[in-house]
Amino acid sequence: RIADGAIHLAKDEGGDCFRLGTAEDSVSARDRLSLEADLREAVEQHAFEVYYQPQVDPVSQELRGVEALLRWRHAERGSVSPVDFIPLLEETGLIVPVGEWVLEQSCQQVQTWIADGYSPIRMAVNLSPRQLMVPGLGRMVRGILERTGLQPELLELELTETTASLTMDAVIEVLHELHAIGITIAIDDFGIGHSWLGRLRQFPIQPLKIDRSFIHGMDQSAGDRAIVEAVVALGHALGLTVVAEGVESERDLDMVRQVGCNLMQGYYYSPAVDAVTMASMMREEAAHRAAA
């Protein structure tokens, strides 16, 4: 356990170094191993839930889509933060089966809403770098679409900027295969990590999602606002939809409107909610449109 803690400390500091473990380190290592064991059990028992966060027009505040987000409620730990368990899923490779499960659940949920009489809505699902490099990804996605009956144009797969660290030739091939199916590809957390600027012309990308750190910083930092304005201008010049993440206040909303983002998501409108609550929100929106 001490050695394991030292290894992870070295990795966290960028690797290519060594760190000495101590008895104190074994406590965090033991906690991590315990969490990993619980996580493997949760995968086997399908103990996760999929929540959905609305994506809305910042001007009209009309619902335009939803993003699927993984949640885990442990019997003893309670609600476990995605910040704690998503990296472990990535590190252990469990993200591959869990990611496939999330994708199928999300596609099926859209079909359930449609069957219940709601208008078709676009579903965004995160795709990790590990999933992207699994052989047969396109075949797997196509199979899920066929089983659930979801139209490809209603599915959006989101990539994080860390994907840019992968072998680009392989990534381009996979993304073009997914695009050929009719799926939309989005870039999440745009502006941090590895730069996508040199990749935007190579990849069949549609939405750009501006990282929440820039959205929150616009009010206090002229530099952050300039970055957001530049990303919006770049996205629009390329014919892309620009989404603001992490909109949490009236001030955030005003700033997002001013710079011209096409869509927004965040706690100001709604946190991620379960499927039943999301259906209720869709029903309220449909009633509001009918009244208008």
JSON list of C-alpha atoms in Angstrom, two decimals, residues 64-198:
[
{"chain": "A", "resi": 64, "resn": "ARG", "atom": "CA", "xyz": [-32.28, 22.33, -26.88]},
{"chain": "A", "resi": 65, "resn": "GLY", "atom": "CA", "xyz": [-30.65, 19.15, -25.58]},
{"chain": "A", "resi": 66, "resn": "VAL", "atom": "CA", "xyz": [-29.46, 17.23, -22.53]},
{"chain": "A", "resi": 67, "resn": "GLU", "atom": "CA", "xyz": [-26.12, 15.84, -21.40]},
{"chain": "A", "resi": 68, "resn": "ALA", "atom": "CA", "xyz": [-25.92, 12.41, -19.75]},
{"chain": "A", "resi": 69, "resn": "LEU", "atom": "CA", "xyz": [-23.87, 12.39, -16.53]},
{"chain": "A", "resi": 70, "resn": "LEU", "atom": "CA", "xyz": [-22.91, 9.34, -14.48]},
{"chain": "A", "resi": 71, "resn": "ARG", "atom": "CA", "xyz": [-23.85, 9.25, -10.79]},
{"chain": "A", "resi": 72, "resn": "TRP", "atom": "CA", "xyz": [-23.02, 6.71, -8.06]},
{"chain": "A", "resi": 73, "resn": "ARG", "atom": "CA", "xyz": [-24.82, 6.42, -4.72]},
{"chain": "A", "resi": 74, "resn": "HIS", "atom": "CA", "xyz": [-22.99, 4.02, -2.42]},
{"chain": "A", "resi": 75, "resn": "ALA", "atom": "CA", "xyz": [-24.86, 2.22, 0.38]},
{"chain": "A", "resi": 76, "resn": "GLU", "atom": "CA", "xyz": [-22.36, 3.39, 3.01]},
{"chain": "A", "resi": 77, "resn": "ARG", "atom": "CA", "xyz": [-20.43, 6.23, 1.38]},
{"chain": "A", "resi": 78, "resn": "GLY", "atom": "CA", "xyz": [-23.55, 7.98, 0.15]},
{"chain": "A", "resi": 79, "resn": "SER", "atom": "CA", "xyz": [-23.33, 10.01, -3.05]},
{"chain": "A", "resi": 80, "resn": "VAL", "atom": "CA", "xyz": [-19.77, 9.64, -4.38]},
{"chain": "A", "resi": 81, "resn": "SER", "atom": "CA", "xyz": [-18.45, 12.62, -6.34]},
{"chain": "A", "resi": 82, "resn": "PRO", "atom": "CA", "xyz": [-17.63, 11.94, -10.01]},
{"chain": "A", "resi": 83, "resn": "VAL", "atom": "CA", "xyz": [-14.34, 13.72, -9.32]},
{"chain": "A", "resi": 84, "resn": "ASP", "atom": "CA", "xyz": [-13.44, 10.80, -7.05]},
{"chain": "A", "resi": 85, "resn": "PHE", "atom": "CA", "xyz": [-14.64, 7.83, -9.07]},
{"chain": "A", "resi": 86, "resn": "ILE", "atom": "CA", "xyz": [-14.42, 8.81, -12.76]},
{"chain": "A", "resi": 87, "resn": "PRO", "atom": "CA", "xyz": [-10.57, 8.97, -12.71]},
{"chain": "A", "resi": 88, "resn": "LEU", "atom": "CA", "xyz": [-10.54, 5.51, -11.10]},
{"chain": "A", "resi": 89, "resn": "LEU", "atom": "CA", "xyz": [-12.81, 4.18, -13.83]},
{"chain": "A", "resi": 90, "resn": "GLU", "atom": "CA", "xyz": [-10.37, 5.59, -16.37]},
{"chain": "A", "resi": 91, "resn": "GLU", "atom": "CA", "xyz": [-7.29, 4.25, -14.63]},
{"chain": "A", "resi": 92, "resn": "THR", "atom": "CA", "xyz": [-8.64, 0.73, -14.16]},
{"chain": "A", "resi": 93, "resn": "GLY", "atom": "CA", "xyz": [-10.15, 0.49, -17.63]},
{"chain": "A", "resi": 94, "resn": "LEU", "atom": "CA", "xyz": [-13.64, 0.04, -16.16]},
{"chain": "A", "resi": 95, "resn": "ILE", "atom": "CA", "xyz": [-14.67, 3.16, -18.05]},
{"chain": "A", "resi": 96, "resn": "VAL", "atom": "CA", "xyz": [-15.03, 1.00, -21.18]},
{"chain": "A", "resi": 97, "resn": "PRO", "atom": "CA", "xyz": [-17.90, -1.25, -19.99]},
{"chain": "A", "resi": 98, "resn": "VAL", "atom": "CA", "xyz": [-19.43, 1.54, -17.89]},
{"chain": "A", "resi": 99, "resn": "GLY", "atom": "CA", "xyz": [-19.25, 3.97, -20.80]},
{"chain": "A", "resi": 100, "resn": "GLU", "atom": "CA", "xyz": [-21.01, 1.50, -23.09]},
{"chain": "A", "resi": 101, "resn": "TRP", "atom": "CA", "xyz": [-23.73, 1.03, -20.45]},
{"chain": "A", "resi": 102, "resn": "VAL", "atom": "CA", "xyz": [-24.20, 4.81, -20.08]},
{"chain": "A", "resi": 103, "resn": "LEU", "atom": "CA", "xyz": [-24.46, 5.19, -23.85]},
{"chain": "A", "resi": 104, "resn": "GLU", "atom": "CA", "xyz": [-27.12, 2.48, -24.16]},
{"chain": "A", "resi": 105, "resn": "GLN", "atom": "CA", "xyz": [-29.09, 3.80, -21.18]},
{"chain": "A", "resi": 106, "resn": "SER", "atom": "CA", "xyz": [-29.02, 7.33, -22.57]},
{"chain": "A", "resi": 107, "resn": "CYS", "atom": "CA", "xyz": [-30.12, 6.32, -26.07]},
{"chain": "A", "resi": 108, "resn": "GLN", "atom": "CA", "xyz": [-32.91, 4.20, -24.64]},
{"chain": "A", "resi": 109, "resn": "GLN", "atom": "CA", "xyz": [-34.03, 7.09, -22.43]},
{"chain": "A", "resi": 110, "resn": "VAL", "atom": "CA", "xyz": [-34.49, 9.39, -25.42]},
{"chain": "A", "resi": 111, "resn": "GLN", "atom": "CA", "xyz": [-36.60, 6.72, -27.09]},
{"chain": "A", "resi": 112, "resn": "THR", "atom": "CA", "xyz": [-38.67, 6.35, -23.91]},
{"chain": "A", "resi": 113, "resn": "TRP", "atom": "CA", "xyz": [-39.34, 10.08, -23.81]},
{"chain": "A", "resi": 114, "resn": "ILE", "atom": "CA", "xyz": [-40.35, 10.04, -27.48]},
{"chain": "A", "resi": 115, "resn": "ALA", "atom": "CA", "xyz": [-42.68, 7.06, -26.87]},
{"chain": "A", "resi": 116, "resn": "ASP", "atom": "CA", "xyz": [-44.23, 9.04, -23.99]},
{"chain": "A", "resi": 117, "resn": "GLY", "atom": "CA", "xyz": [-45.10, 11.83, -26.39]},
{"chain": "A", "resi": 118, "resn": "TYR", "atom": "CA", "xyz": [-42.23, 14.27, -25.91]},
{"chain": "A", "resi": 119, "resn": "SER", "atom": "CA", "xyz": [-40.50, 15.93, -28.83]},
{"chain": "A", "resi": 120, "resn": "PRO", "atom": "CA", "xyz": [-37.22, 14.30, -29.93]},
{"chain": "A", "resi": 121, "resn": "ILE", "atom": "CA", "xyz": [-34.27, 15.81, -28.07]},
{"chain": "A", "resi": 122, "resn": "ARG", "atom": "CA", "xyz": [-30.52, 15.62, -28.67]},
{"chain": "A", "resi": 123, "resn": "MET", "atom": "CA", "xyz": [-28.59, 13.51, -26.15]},
{"chain": "A", "resi": 124, "resn": "ALA", "atom": "CA", "xyz": [-24.92, 14.31, -25.41]},
{"chain": "A", "resi": 125, "resn": "VAL", "atom": "CA", "xyz": [-22.79, 11.50, -23.94]},
{"chain": "A", "resi": 126, "resn": "ASN", "atom": "CA", "xyz": [-19.14, 11.78, -22.87]},
{"chain": "A", "resi": 127, "resn": "LEU", "atom": "CA", "xyz": [-16.63, 9.56, -24.62]},
{"chain": "A", "resi": 128, "resn": "SER", "atom": "CA", "xyz": [-13.35, 8.98, -22.78]},
{"chain": "A", "resi": 129, "resn": "PRO", "atom": "CA", "xyz": [-9.97, 8.66, -24.54]},
{"chain": "A", "resi": 130, "resn": "ARG", "atom": "CA", "xyz": [-9.84, 4.99, -23.46]},
{"chain": "A", "resi": 131, "resn": "GLN", "atom": "CA", "xyz": [-13.19, 4.28, -25.11]},
{"chain": "A", "resi": 132, "resn": "LEU", "atom": "CA", "xyz": [-12.10, 6.06, -28.24]},
{"chain": "A", "resi": 133, "resn": "MET", "atom": "CA", "xyz": [-9.19, 3.66, -28.72]},
{"chain": "A", "resi": 134, "resn": "VAL", "atom": "CA", "xyz": [-11.17, 0.44, -28.16]},
{"chain": "A", "resi": 135, "resn": "PRO", "atom": "CA", "xyz": [-11.30, -1.56, -31.43]},
{"chain": "A", "resi": 136, "resn": "GLY", "atom": "CA", "xyz": [-14.78, -1.73, -32.90]},
{"chain": "A", "resi": 137, "resn": "LEU", "atom": "CA", "xyz": [-16.10, 1.45, -31.27]},
{"chain": "A", "resi": 138, "resn": "GLY", "atom": "CA", "xyz": [-18.07, 2.40, -34.37]},
{"chain": "A", "resi": 139, "resn": "ARG", "atom": "CA", "xyz": [-19.60, -1.07, -34.54]},
{"chain": "A", "resi": 140, "resn": "MET", "atom": "CA", "xyz": [-20.57, -0.87, -30.86]},
{"chain": "A", "resi": 141, "resn": "VAL", "atom": "CA", "xyz": [-22.21, 2.55, -31.27]},
{"chain": "A", "resi": 142, "resn": "ARG", "atom": "CA", "xyz": [-24.05, 1.41, -34.38]},
{"chain": "A", "resi": 143, "resn": "GLY", "atom": "CA", "xyz": [-25.29, -1.67, -32.50]},
{"chain": "A", "resi": 144, "resn": "ILE", "atom": "CA", "xyz": [-26.66, 0.48, -29.65]},
{"chain": "A", "resi": 145, "resn": "LEU", "atom": "CA", "xyz": [-28.46, 2.75, -32.11]},
{"chain": "A", "resi": 146, "resn": "GLU", "atom": "CA", "xyz": [-30.01, -0.28, -33.81]},
{"chain": "A", "resi": 147, "resn": "ARG", "atom": "CA", "xyz": [-31.09, -1.91, -30.53]},
{"chain": "A", "resi": 148, "resn": "THR", "atom": "CA", "xyz": [-32.63, 1.25, -29.11]},
{"chain": "A", "resi": 149, "resn": "GLY", "atom": "CA", "xyz": [-33.98, 2.58, -32.41]},
{"chain": "A", "resi": 150, "resn": "LEU", "atom": "CA", "xyz": [-32.52, 6.03, -31.80]},
{"chain": "A", "resi": 151, "resn": "GLN", "atom": "CA", "xyz": [-31.89, 8.18, -34.85]},
{"chain": "A", "resi": 152, "resn": "PRO", "atom": "CA", "xyz": [-28.13, 8.95, -35.12]},
{"chain": "A", "resi": 153, "resn": "GLU", "atom": "CA", "xyz": [-28.72, 12.69, -35.48]},
{"chain": "A", "resi": 154, "resn": "LEU", "atom": "CA", "xyz": [-30.12, 12.76, -31.93]},
{"chain": "A", "resi": 155, "resn": "LEU", "atom": "CA", "xyz": [-26.84, 11.47, -30.46]},
{"chain": "A", "resi": 156, "resn": "GLU", "atom": "CA", "xyz": [-23.84, 13.68, -29.69]},
{"chain": "A", "resi": 157, "resn": "LEU", "atom": "CA", "xyz": [-20.56, 12.23, -28.41]},
{"chain": "A", "resi": 158, "resn": "GLU", "atom": "CA", "xyz": [-18.35, 14.60, -26.41]},
{"chain": "A", "resi": 159, "resn": "LEU", "atom": "CA", "xyz": [-14.56, 14.36, -26.40]},
{"chain": "A", "resi": 160, "resn": "THR", "atom": "CA", "xyz": [-12.33, 16.05, -23.85]},
{"chain": "A", "resi": 161, "resn": "GLU", "atom": "CA", "xyz": [-9.20, 17.89, -24.91]},
{"chain": "A", "resi": 162, "resn": "THR", "atom": "CA", "xyz": [-7.04, 15.13, -23.41]},
{"chain": "A", "resi": 163, "resn": "THR", "atom": "CA", "xyz": [-8.08, 13.12, -26.46]},
{"chain": "A", "resi": 164, "resn": "ALA", "atom": "CA", "xyz": [-5.64, 15.28, -28.42]},
{"chain": "A", "resi": 165, "resn": "SER", "atom": "CA", "xyz": [-2.79, 13.43, -26.69]},
{"chain": "A", "resi": 166, "resn": "LEU", "atom": "CA", "xyz": [-3.73, 10.20, -28.49]},
{"chain": "A", "resi": 167, "resn": "THR", "atom": "CA", "xyz": [-2.35, 9.05, -31.83]},
{"chain": "A", "resi": 168, "resn": "MET", "atom": "CA", "xyz": [-4.07, 11.46, -34.18]},
{"chain": "A", "resi": 169, "resn": "ASP", "atom": "CA", "xyz": [-4.26, 9.21, -37.23]},
{"chain": "A", "resi": 170, "resn": "ALA", "atom": "CA", "xyz": [-6.23, 6.63, -35.25]},
{"chain": "A", "resi": 171, "resn": "VAL", "atom": "CA", "xyz": [-8.46, 9.29, -33.68]},
{"chain": "A", "resi": 172, "resn": "ILE", "atom": "CA", "xyz": [-9.27, 10.87, -37.04]},
{"chain": "A", "resi": 173, "resn": "GLU", "atom": "CA", "xyz": [-10.23, 7.50, -38.50]},
{"chain": "A", "resi": 174, "resn": "VAL", "atom": "CA", "xyz": [-12.56, 6.68, -35.60]},
{"chain": "A", "resi": 175, "resn": "LEU", "atom": "CA", "xyz": [-14.19, 10.12, -35.58]},
{"chain": "A", "resi": 176, "resn": "HIS", "atom": "CA", "xyz": [-14.86, 10.02, -39.31]},
{"chain": "A", "resi": 177, "resn": "GLU", "atom": "CA", "xyz": [-16.38, 6.55, -38.88]},
{"chain": "A", "resi": 178, "resn": "LEU", "atom": "CA", "xyz": [-18.70, 7.89, -36.15]},
{"chain": "A", "resi": 179, "resn": "HIS", "atom": "CA", "xyz": [-19.51, 10.96, -38.23]},
{"chain": "A", "resi": 180, "resn": "ALA", "atom": "CA", "xyz": [-20.43, 8.73, -41.18]},
{"chain": "A", "resi": 181, "resn": "ILE", "atom": "CA", "xyz": [-23.04, 7.03, -38.98]},
{"chain": "A", "resi": 182, "resn": "GLY", "atom": "CA", "xyz": [-24.69, 10.43, -38.56]},
{"chain": "A", "resi": 183, "resn": "ILE", "atom": "CA", "xyz": [-23.54, 11.18, -35.02]},
{"chain": "A", "resi": 184, "resn": "THR", "atom": "CA", "xyz": [-22.48, 14.68, -33.93]},
{"chain": "A", "resi": 185, "resn": "ILE", "atom": "CA", "xyz": [-19.01, 15.05, -32.37]},
{"chain": "A", "resi": 186, "resn": "ALA", "atom": "CA", "xyz": [-18.44, 17.76, -29.74]},
{"chain": "A", "resi": 187, "resn": "ILE", "atom": "CA", "xyz": [-15.32, 19.06, -27.97]},
{"chain": "A", "resi": 188, "resn": "ASP", "atom": "CA", "xyz": [-15.79, 19.39, -24.20]},
{"chain": "A", "resi": 189, "resn": "ASP", "atom": "CA", "xyz": [-13.74, 21.65, -21.87]},
{"chain": "A", "resi": 190, "resn": "PHE", "atom": "CA", "xyz": [-12.43, 23.62, -24.84]},
{"chain": "A", "resi": 191, "resn": "GLY", "atom": "CA", "xyz": [-9.56, 25.93, -23.95]},
{"chain": "A", "resi": 192, "resn": "ILE", "atom": "CA", "xyz": [-7.70, 23.82, -21.39]},
{"chain": "A", "resi": 193, "resn": "GLY", "atom": "CA", "xyz": [-5.23, 20.96, -21.64]},
{"chain": "A", "resi": 194, "resn": "HIS", "atom": "CA", "xyz": [-3.91, 19.99, -25.06]},
{"chain": "A", "resi": 195, "resn": "SER", "atom": "CA", "xyz": [-4.87, 22.49, -27.73]},
{"chain": "A", "resi": 196, "resn": "TRP", "atom": "CA", "xyz": [-7.44, 21.49, -30.34]},
{"chain": "A", "resi": 197, "resn": "LEU", "atom": "CA", "xyz": [-6.89, 24.60, -32.47]},
{"chain": "A", "resi": 198, "resn": "GLY", "atom": "CA", "xyz": [-4.79, 22.69, -34.98]}
]
